[in-house]
Amino acid sequence: MLRLRSMGAVALGVSCMALLPRQAQPAPPNAPTAPSAVPTGQKVTTTAPRPAGQTPAPAPATPPAASAATPPAPANTVEGARQGVVVVQRQGKPLALGVVLEADGRILTALSPLTSGNFLNARYADGSVAPLKLVHSDRAWDLALLAPAPAAGQTPRKAGLRAARTPSFVGLQAFTLAPPTTITAAPQALKLSPGLLGGDAASLAGAYELGTKPAFVGGPVVNAEGEVVALVARACPTPSNAACVPSPYGAPISALKQFLQRVPAEATWLGVDAATEDAGGVRGVRVVSVVPNGPASVAGLRPGRDAAQADIIVAVDGSPVTTPSALNEAVRARTATDQVELLLFGMGRYRTVSVKPRPAPQLTVPPAFTPKPPPAPTPNPYR
């Protein structure tokens, strides 16, 4: 999986579709020689002698499931990588490919095909579809980060593959879309570019030229182990004129890491005001108040002035919390698509409540200094 850091542990996940057949490897010098082939049309059978009059036992039947079963593709191959490549579309029309971030679920793709960034959704390898929201972009490298919003009851997709630890240019594969929704893999080649210009005429140091330019950008370039080497985006050659039409290029892993490190963290929020509590042998965080219709209110957390009336949050996902700051850190380590298990103590008993955090509301902060309007001029009585 492609492990990148974006305000925490963020990893880039990818996948691809068809694993091309590998060439047969020559046998070692001391390997035993295989028996000669049977001539075409000649049937050879080998049977053990049996006593006269004995009926041969019937051959065991092969279970249908066993004979039809296909072993799953290894996760560290090009075929296994396909599961992390998605089709980014608008109203059913494909716009680009995208790569799932491992252990995160967000999708990295190219910015230029998305236009306004509205009304997008992702089609996964199994055919399921989830709406998308544009959360971060970079015009220079033509990169975009999209956050999926799975439907109620739908499991968030967080599987992916890792980035190549060292650049590799052997056995590279890139991806494209075969109509209507099939993602296919094809050989690709990368060559360090002498110079490319991105959005706003930014110089793209370390960018790659592609041996073959795919019809859809946003997909990954992976090595033979299914590790990501680059992401296909668009840029202009150097020198470029005003009439340049950006064409596909390979954004290197270093650029992807820098892009994800600049993604602003989206704070998650329970909607509680809390205070440290240590009463009756129970240590935790007392719920002082809850925001109406907030996550804590919907989950039924009880606020109160003291431990006799309020719920005390003892642990978050099994980890004890004893201060409001520890509670905030534990909640903000989750995403808005996660379920948080709270261990509560209230009304003399323990209970567990599942809460789904939400993105923290945007607060409008008044300016530190607001200039006062000038006073109205005093009328001149001598005029």
Tab-separated table of C-alpha atoms in Angstrom:
chain	number	residue	atom	x	y	z
A	1	MET	CA	0.000	0.000	0.000
A	2	LEU	CA	1.128	3.442	-0.656
A	3	ARG	CA	1.864	4.922	2.732
A	4	LEU	CA	1.980	8.694	2.808
A	5	ARG	CA	1.562	11.092	5.654
A	6	SER	CA	-1.089	13.798	5.657
A	7	MET	CA	-1.415	15.425	9.094
A	8	GLY	CA	-1.056	11.997	10.578
A	9	ALA	CA	-0.667	8.561	9.097
A	10	VAL	CA	-2.174	8.703	5.637
A	11	ALA	CA	-1.432	6.098	3.076
A	12	LEU	CA	-1.937	6.003	-0.606
A	13	GLY	CA	-3.859	2.951	-1.808
A	14	VAL	CA	-4.065	1.763	-5.366
A	15	SER	CA	-5.160	-1.030	-7.584
A	16	CYS	CA	-5.285	-2.114	-11.154
A	17	MET	CA	-7.086	-4.548	-13.271
A	18	ALA	CA	-5.491	-7.074	-15.559
A	19	LEU	CA	-2.158	-8.628	-14.634
A	20	LEU	CA	-0.296	-9.259	-17.850
A	21	PRO	CA	1.060	-12.824	-18.336
A	22	ARG	CA	4.646	-13.221	-17.285
A	23	GLN	CA	7.233	-14.785	-19.582
A	24	ALA	CA	8.341	-18.278	-18.715
A	25	GLN	CA	11.638	-18.383	-16.814
A	26	PRO	CA	14.431	-20.730	-18.026
A	27	ALA	CA	14.981	-23.810	-15.910
A	28	PRO	CA	18.149	-24.044	-13.755
A	29	PRO	CA	21.049	-25.969	-15.331
A	30	ASN	CA	20.748	-28.910	-12.899
A	31	ALA	CA	16.960	-29.139	-13.039
A	32	PRO	CA	15.589	-32.582	-13.998
A	33	THR	CA	14.448	-32.920	-17.591
A	34	ALA	CA	10.663	-33.024	-18.019
A	35	PRO	CA	9.239	-36.188	-19.635
A	36	SER	CA	8.588	-36.005	-23.353
A	37	ALA	CA	5.147	-34.933	-24.467
A	38	VAL	CA	2.584	-37.535	-25.515
A	39	PRO	CA	1.845	-37.430	-29.251
A	40	THR	CA	-1.370	-35.649	-30.144
A	41	GLY	CA	-4.393	-37.887	-30.092
A	42	GLN	CA	-2.686	-40.747	-28.171
A	43	LYS	CA	-4.320	-41.620	-24.873
A	44	VAL	CA	-2.115	-42.923	-22.099
A	45	THR	CA	-3.609	-44.505	-18.983
A	46	THR	CA	-1.904	-45.998	-16.002
A	47	THR	CA	-3.820	-48.506	-13.844
A	48	ALA	CA	-2.753	-50.676	-10.955
A	49	PRO	CA	-3.562	-54.442	-11.261
A	50	ARG	CA	-6.537	-55.602	-9.226
A	51	PRO	CA	-7.672	-59.100	-8.267
A	52	ALA	CA	-10.120	-60.811	-10.607
A	53	GLY	CA	-13.757	-60.290	-9.764
A	54	GLN	CA	-13.124	-57.154	-7.716
A	55	THR	CA	-15.177	-54.105	-8.698
A	56	PRO	CA	-13.125	-50.918	-8.874
A	57	ALA	CA	-14.097	-48.205	-6.396
A	58	PRO	CA	-15.673	-45.152	-8.010
A	59	ALA	CA	-13.450	-42.107	-8.285
A	60	PRO	CA	-14.254	-39.427	-5.680
A	61	ALA	CA	-16.326	-36.590	-7.093
A	62	THR	CA	-14.738	-33.160	-7.225
A	63	PRO	CA	-16.771	-30.640	-5.197
A	64	PRO	CA	-18.165	-27.992	-7.573
A	65	ALA	CA	-16.993	-25.153	-5.345
A	66	ALA	CA	-13.441	-26.465	-5.279
A	67	SER	CA	-13.244	-26.952	-9.023
A	68	ALA	CA	-14.684	-23.519	-9.781
A	69	ALA	CA	-12.813	-21.607	-7.081
A	70	THR	CA	-10.299	-19.022	-8.265
A	71	PRO	CA	-7.526	-18.058	-5.840
A	72	PRO	CA	-7.591	-14.353	-4.960
A	73	ALA	CA	-4.949	-12.178	-6.541
A	74	PRO	CA	-2.078	-11.323	-4.186
A	75	ALA	CA	-2.346	-7.834	-2.740
A	76	ASN	CA	1.229	-7.010	-3.810
A	77	THR	CA	0.705	-7.569	-7.532
A	78	VAL	CA	-0.591	-5.440	-10.360
A	79	GLU	CA	-3.790	-7.485	-10.463
A	80	GLY	CA	-4.271	-7.088	-6.721
A	81	ALA	CA	-3.630	-3.348	-7.012
A	82	ARG	CA	-6.642	-2.864	-9.287
A	83	GLN	CA	-9.046	-2.983	-6.341
A	84	GLY	CA	-7.795	0.430	-5.198
A	85	VAL	CA	-8.262	2.222	-8.521
A	86	VAL	CA	-11.628	3.973	-8.939
A	87	VAL	CA	-13.428	5.786	-11.736
A	88	VAL	CA	-14.226	9.406	-10.867
A	89	GLN	CA	-17.412	10.379	-12.687
A	90	ARG	CA	-20.172	12.964	-12.871
A	91	GLN	CA	-23.736	11.855	-13.621
A	92	GLY	CA	-22.420	8.537	-14.889
A	93	LYS	CA	-19.860	10.107	-17.263
A	94	PRO	CA	-16.238	9.077	-16.507
A	95	LEU	CA	-13.883	12.008	-15.931
A	96	ALA	CA	-10.713	10.462	-14.508
A	97	LEU	CA	-9.257	7.584	-12.538
A	98	GLY	CA	-8.325	7.867	-8.874
A	99	VAL	CA	-6.264	6.124	-6.196
A	100	VAL	CA	-7.576	5.201	-2.736
A	101	LEU	CA	-5.432	6.287	0.221
A	102	GLU	CA	-4.681	3.249	2.364
A	103	ALA	CA	-6.128	3.290	5.907
A	104	ASP	CA	-7.850	6.594	5.116
A	105	GLY	CA	-10.363	6.112	2.316
A	106	ARG	CA	-9.884	9.428	0.546
A	107	ILE	CA	-9.058	9.435	-3.166
A	108	LEU	CA	-6.092	11.050	-4.907
A	109	THR	CA	-6.581	12.004	-8.548
A	110	ALA	CA	-5.832	14.694	-11.143
A	111	LEU	CA	-7.452	18.115	-10.737
A	112	SER	CA	-7.824	19.245	-14.360
A	113	PRO	CA	-10.646	16.839	-15.412
A	114	LEU	CA	-12.854	17.763	-12.437
A	115	THR	CA	-13.706	21.327	-13.616
A	116	SER	CA	-15.892	22.752	-10.821
A	117	GLY	CA	-15.432	19.750	-8.514
A	118	ASN	CA	-19.195	19.480	-7.900
A	119	PHE	CA	-21.524	16.470	-8.250
A	120	LEU	CA	-18.708	13.919	-8.348
A	121	ASN	CA	-18.854	10.266	-7.355
A	122	ALA	CA	-16.494	7.297	-7.351
A	123	ARG	CA	-17.184	3.920	-8.927
A	124	TYR	CA	-15.214	1.200	-7.144
A	125	ALA	CA	-13.942	-2.047	-8.641
A	126	ASP	CA	-16.953	-3.988	-7.307
A	127	GLY	CA	-19.408	-1.580	-8.976
A	128	SER	CA	-20.470	0.301	-5.842
A	129	VAL	CA	-20.739	4.099	-6.074
A	130	ALA	CA	-20.140	6.789	-3.439
A	131	PRO	CA	-20.491	10.596	-3.710
A	132	LEU	CA	-17.301	12.658	-3.468
A	133	LYS	CA	-16.333	16.049	-2.109
A	134	LEU	CA	-13.254	18.012	-3.203
A	135	VAL	CA	-11.250	18.773	-0.051
A	136	HIS	CA	-7.805	19.855	-1.337
A	137	SER	CA	-6.111	20.676	-4.639
A	138	ASP	CA	-2.810	21.777	-6.160
A	139	ARG	CA	-2.912	23.580	-9.520
A	140	ALA	CA	0.851	23.355	-10.036
A	141	TRP	CA	1.049	19.536	-9.957
A	142	ASP	CA	-2.568	19.082	-11.112
A	143	LEU	CA	-3.525	17.057	-8.024
A	144	ALA	CA	-6.821	16.770	-6.143
A	145	LEU	CA	-7.900	15.002	-2.976
A	146	LEU	CA	-11.513	13.787	-2.773
A	147	ALA	CA	-13.396	12.590	0.297
A	148	PRO	CA	-16.095	9.937	-0.218
A	149	ALA	CA	-19.384	10.044	1.692
A	150	PRO	CA	-20.602	6.418	1.887
A	151	ALA	CA	-24.316	5.792	2.209
A	152	ALA	CA	-25.744	4.685	5.544
A	153	GLY	CA	-24.717	1.117	6.233
A	154	GLN	CA	-21.996	1.139	3.560
A	155	THR	CA	-18.514	0.263	4.795
A	156	PRO	CA	-15.916	2.973	4.032
A	157	ARG	CA	-13.232	1.806	1.582
A	158	LYS	CA	-9.764	2.052	3.108
A	159	ALA	CA	-7.811	-0.716	1.374
A	160	GLY	CA	-4.821	0.180	-0.742
A	161	LEU	CA	-1.215	-0.551	-1.620
A	162	ARG	CA	2.100	0.958	-0.622
A	163	ALA	CA	4.391	3.301	-2.480
A	164	ALA	CA	7.619	2.007	-3.945
A	165	ARG	CA	10.376	2.586	-1.396
A	166	THR	CA	12.882	3.225	-4.173
A	167	PRO	CA	12.157	4.401	-7.734
A	168	SER	CA	11.836	1.444	-10.094
A	169	PHE	CA	11.445	1.576	-13.861
A	170	VAL	CA	11.177	-2.169	-14.538
A	171	GLY	CA	7.866	-3.828	-15.331
A	172	LEU	CA	5.822	-0.634	-14.975
A	173	GLN	CA	2.076	-0.709	-15.593
A	174	ALA	CA	-0.415	2.141	-15.984
A	175	PHE	CA	-4.196	2.076	-16.148
A	176	THR	CA	-6.915	3.249	-18.412
A	177	LEU	CA	-10.648	2.842	-18.750
A	178	ALA	CA	-12.154	0.439	-21.260
A	179	PRO	CA	-15.799	1.433	-21.843
A	180	PRO	CA	-18.025	1.347	-20.086
A	181	THR	CA	-16.457	0.803	-16.639
A	182	THR	CA	-13.597	-1.685	-16.956
A	183	ILE	CA	-10.157	-0.601	-15.713
A	184	THR	CA	-7.327	-2.230	-17.659
A	185	ALA	CA	-3.563	-2.312	-17.214
A	186	ALA	CA	-0.939	-1.823	-19.922
A	187	PRO	CA	2.854	-1.514	-19.940
A	188	GLN	CA	4.173	1.962	-19.227
A	189	ALA	CA	7.574	3.655	-19.281
A	190	LEU	CA	8.847	6.627	-17.284
A	191	LYS	CA	11.702	8.966	-18.154
A	192	LEU	CA	12.873	11.909	-16.067
A	193	SER	CA	11.674	15.047	-17.817
A	194	PRO	CA	14.132	17.836	-18.625
A	195	GLY	CA	11.428	20.330	-17.709
A	196	LEU	CA	7.660	20.608	-17.377
A	197	LEU	CA	5.401	23.493	-16.444
A	198	GLY	CA	2.372	22.973	-14.243
A	199	GLY	CA	-0.512	25.255	-13.411
A	200	ASP	CA	0.336	28.925	-12.861
A	201	ALA	CA	3.589	28.311	-14.820
A	202	ALA	CA	5.130	26.407	-11.886
A	203	SER	CA	8.268	24.410	-12.679
A	204	LEU	CA	7.787	20.698	-11.898
A	205	ALA	CA	11.133	19.366	-10.699
A	206	GLY	CA	11.444	15.578	-10.773
A	207	ALA	CA	8.430	15.018	-13.052
A	208	TYR	CA	8.357	12.092	-15.473
A	209	GLU	CA	7.583	11.864	-19.157
A	210	LEU	CA	5.313	8.939	-20.062
A	211	GLY	CA	6.133	6.431	-22.764
A	212	THR	CA	2.410	6.018	-23.478
A	213	LYS	CA	-0.142	8.724	-22.743
A	214	PRO	CA	-3.396	7.215	-21.385
A	215	ALA	CA	-6.785	8.616	-22.341
A	216	PHE	CA	-7.765	9.117	-18.670
A	217	VAL	CA	-5.494	10.802	-16.133
A	218	GLY	CA	-5.577	10.405	-12.353
A	219	GLY	CA	-4.530	6.749	-12.272
A	220	PRO	CA	-1.303	5.369	-10.780
A	221	VAL	CA	1.796	3.956	-12.416
A	222	VAL	CA	2.893	0.869	-10.478
A	223	ASN	CA	5.833	-1.514	-10.614
A	224	ALA	CA	5.642	-5.300	-10.983
A	225	GLU	CA	4.932	-5.654	-7.236
A	226	GLY	CA	1.940	-3.326	-7.448
A	227	GLU	CA	3.710	-0.477	-5.644
A	228	VAL	CA	2.958	3.061	-6.768
A	229	VAL	CA	5.749	4.885	-8.600
A	230	ALA	CA	3.860	7.921	-9.978
A	231	LEU	CA	0.412	9.399	-10.589
A	232	VAL	CA	-0.727	10.461	-14.062
A	233	ALA	CA	-1.694	14.159	-14.239
A	234	ARG	CA	-1.357	16.936	-16.839
A	235	ALA	CA	1.335	19.541	-17.517
A	236	CYS	CA	2.917	21.547	-20.341
A	237	PRO	CA	6.415	21.115	-21.814
A	238	THR	CA	9.157	23.697	-21.235
A	239	PRO	CA	9.411	26.124	-22.949
A	240	SER	CA	5.678	26.513	-23.439
A	241	ASN	CA	3.549	29.118	-25.128
A	242	ALA	CA	0.127	30.471	-24.243
A	243	ALA	CA	-1.559	27.974	-26.580
A	244	CYS	CA	-0.165	24.931	-24.726
A	245	VAL	CA	-2.622	22.085	-24.220
A	246	PRO	CA	-1.568	20.187	-21.053
A	247	SER	CA	-0.812	16.524	-21.721
A	248	PRO	CA	-0.358	13.523	-19.371
A	249	TYR	CA	2.838	13.255	-17.336
A	250	GLY	CA	3.909	11.331	-14.217
A	251	ALA	CA	3.862	13.122	-10.855
A	252	PRO	CA	6.558	11.481	-8.669
A	253	ILE	CA	6.018	10.045	-5.212
A	254	SER	CA	7.911	12.952	-3.624
A	255	ALA	CA	5.361	15.409	-5.052
A	256	LEU	CA	2.450	13.252	-3.845
A	257	LYS	CA	3.861	13.164	-0.313
A	258	GLN	CA	4.349	16.928	-0.220
A	259	PHE	CA	0.820	17.466	-1.501
A	260	LEU	CA	-0.714	15.247	1.182
A	261	GLN	CA	1.374	16.812	3.925
A	262	ARG	CA	-0.199	20.164	3.079
A	263	VAL	CA	-3.769	18.890	3.375
A	264	PRO	CA	-5.442	20.771	6.238
A	265	ALA	CA	-6.649	18.451	8.939
A	266	GLU	CA	-10.420	18.161	9.155
A	267	ALA	CA	-11.140	18.158	12.865
A	268	THR	CA	-13.833	15.779	14.040
A	269	TRP	CA	-16.275	16.773	16.707
A	270	LEU	CA	-18.621	15.146	19.242
A	271	GLY	CA	-20.512	18.272	20.269
A	272	VAL	CA	-19.815	18.090	24.010
A	273	ASP	CA	-18.478	20.437	26.656
A	274	ALA	CA	-16.594	18.355	29.210
A	275	ALA	CA	-14.727	18.613	32.498
A	276	THR	CA	-12.364	16.325	34.375
A	277	GLU	CA	-14.186	14.092	36.874
A	278	ASP	CA	-12.893	11.785	39.639
A	279	ALA	CA	-15.710	10.645	41.859
A	280	GLY	CA	-16.530	7.355	43.509
A	281	GLY	CA	-13.488	5.606	42.095
A	282	VAL	CA	-14.440	6.474	38.498
A	283	ARG	CA	-12.002	8.685	36.613
A	284	GLY	CA	-12.911	10.229	33.303
A	285	VAL	CA	-14.476	13.258	31.630
A	286	ARG	CA	-17.895	14.453	32.730
A	287	VAL	CA	-20.314	15.656	30.070
A	288	VAL	CA	-21.207	19.214	31.110
A	289	SER	CA	-23.351	20.086	28.086
A	290	VAL	CA	-24.164	18.782	24.612
A	291	VAL	CA	-24.860	20.686	21.403
A	292	PRO	CA	-28.493	20.157	20.318
A	293	ASN	CA	-28.676	17.630	17.472
A	294	GLY	CA	-24.910	17.115	17.703
A	295	PRO	CA	-23.307	13.633	17.629
A	296	ALA	CA	-23.309	13.272	21.443
A	297	SER	CA	-26.898	14.495	21.738
A	298	VAL	CA	-28.101	12.079	19.059
A	299	ALA	CA	-26.277	9.196	20.805
A	300	GLY	CA	-28.072	9.989	24.091
A	301	LEU	CA	-25.216	11.275	26.259
A	302	ARG	CA	-26.545	12.878	29.448
A	303	PRO	CA	-25.078	16.230	30.559
A	304	GLY	CA	-25.162	17.446	34.156
A	305	ARG	CA	-23.640	19.597	36.863
A	306	ASP	CA	-22.199	16.672	38.805
A	307	ALA	CA	-21.432	12.962	38.503
A	308	ALA	CA	-24.815	12.022	39.958
A	309	GLN	CA	-26.631	13.537	36.974
A	310	ALA	CA	-24.179	13.380	34.065
A	311	ASP	CA	-22.488	10.678	32.045
A	312	ILE	CA	-18.751	10.276	32.560
A	313	ILE	CA	-16.728	9.318	29.468
A	314	VAL	CA	-14.239	6.756	30.761
A	315	ALA	CA	-12.651	5.509	27.511
A	316	VAL	CA	-12.676	6.093	23.744
A	317	ASP	CA	-12.331	2.910	21.692
A	318	GLY	CA	-10.873	1.179	24.735
A	319	SER	CA	-8.307	3.886	25.560
A	320	PRO	CA	-8.860	5.685	28.912
A	321	VAL	CA	-9.416	9.455	28.829
A	322	THR	CA	-9.111	11.536	31.978
A	323	THR	CA	-8.991	15.121	30.689
A	324	PRO	CA	-10.940	17.124	28.089
A	325	SER	CA	-7.758	17.553	26.018
A	326	ALA	CA	-7.216	13.772	25.976
A	327	LEU	CA	-10.822	13.348	24.810
A	328	ASN	CA	-10.298	15.892	21.997
A	329	GLU	CA	-7.094	14.196	20.846
A	330	ALA	CA	-8.744	10.770	20.815
A	331	VAL	CA	-11.717	12.007	18.800
A	332	ARG	CA	-9.686	14.046	16.317
A	333	ALA	CA	-7.562	10.988	15.536
A	334	ARG	CA	-10.701	9.538	13.909
A	335	THR	CA	-12.317	10.569	10.661
A	336	ALA	CA	-15.882	11.696	10.133
A	337	THR	CA	-16.690	8.267	8.636
A	338	ASP	CA	-15.547	6.296	11.710
A	339	GLN	CA	-17.708	5.028	14.526
A	340	VAL	CA	-16.328	5.880	17.987
A	341	GLU	CA	-17.089	3.565	20.899
A	342	LEU	CA	-17.474	5.458	24.186
A	343	LEU	CA	-17.376	3.686	27.543
A	344	LEU	CA	-19.676	5.691	29.825
A	345	PHE	CA	-20.487	5.619	33.524
A	346	GLY	CA	-23.769	7.150	34.607
A	347	MET	CA	-26.670	6.482	36.925
A	348	GLY	CA	-24.537	3.973	38.815
A	349	ARG	CA	-23.687	1.659	35.892
A	350	TYR	CA	-21.373	1.321	32.895
A	351	ARG	CA	-22.592	1.241	29.318
A	352	THR	CA	-21.108	1.476	25.810
A	353	VAL	CA	-22.392	3.934	23.225
A	354	SER	CA	-21.439	4.173	19.564
A	355	VAL	CA	-21.079	7.767	18.310
A	356	LYS	CA	-20.327	8.951	14.770
A	357	PRO	CA	-18.265	12.175	14.872
A	358	ARG	CA	-18.909	14.980	12.439
A	359	PRO	CA	-16.603	17.555	10.914
A	360	ALA	CA	-16.157	20.404	13.347
A	361	PRO	CA	-18.416	23.354	12.492
A	362	GLN	CA	-16.723	26.375	11.015
A	363	LEU	CA	-16.697	29.187	13.546
A	364	THR	CA	-16.736	32.837	12.500
A	365	VAL	CA	-14.198	34.715	14.558
A	366	PRO	CA	-14.632	38.496	14.823
A	367	PRO	CA	-11.594	40.515	13.763
A	368	ALA	CA	-9.182	41.457	16.523
A	369	PHE	CA	-9.520	45.136	15.709
A	370	THR	CA	-12.473	46.783	14.061
A	371	PRO	CA	-11.833	50.430	13.211
A	372	LYS	CA	-14.486	52.796	14.448
A	373	PRO	CA	-16.200	55.018	11.906
A	374	PRO	CA	-15.085	58.646	12.051
A	375	PRO	CA	-17.355	60.889	14.141
A	376	ALA	CA	-19.878	62.997	12.315
A	377	PRO	CA	-18.619	66.509	11.725
A	378	THR	CA	-19.891	69.135	14.156
A	379	PRO	CA	-22.011	71.823	12.446
A	380	ASN	CA	-20.342	75.228	12.336
A	381	PRO	CA	-22.700	77.665	14.080
A	382	TYR	CA	-21.021	80.662	12.387
A	383	ARG	CA	-21.987	79.593	8.908
